[in-house]
């Protein structure tokens, strides 16, 4: 059975950057709830399996949002280059 940060006692759900990214008391940094457990992992018996699964799913959503965001930057740069090319052609460069 795999262990994830959502199953760990060190994950502080009261301190979060956004849904799915919480402060870890053991590593003293924010971590995604769907990350694989680190060497400081301790099973949390205070959360039921439904709550752990919810935290894991929120972590997966946050992870997918992070990976999808850079495409907007590339589209913006591409449009900017097209506009600059058109301006250069009009001015004879």
Steps between C-alpha positions, in 0.01 A plus 500: 500500500639839402549772757426864417534829683121505541538198734772659715462641850749782422276660234338811647169552320442829684799662326463489123609688187193376316277194499727196478826675603558496875779573747699198614617525861783249444670667202375851592390576145185487289437171324237351275264257675532253211882476522653169597591477867848606611730328748333691790157351425279400792150365446222729619232310687300818574367532144259253350560351156240725336677814622839364392363422154349849473836659588676274247252600226546870580875447468454336159288796384760751622773302325313500167432875526869570555604300194241660270578864577827553300322457165345845545845655512601329175184615323559858617860498375391351167236769447750769596752367246236493226405861573866608497554317169203677341623838624851427365361401156292819484806714582711318238731292720 
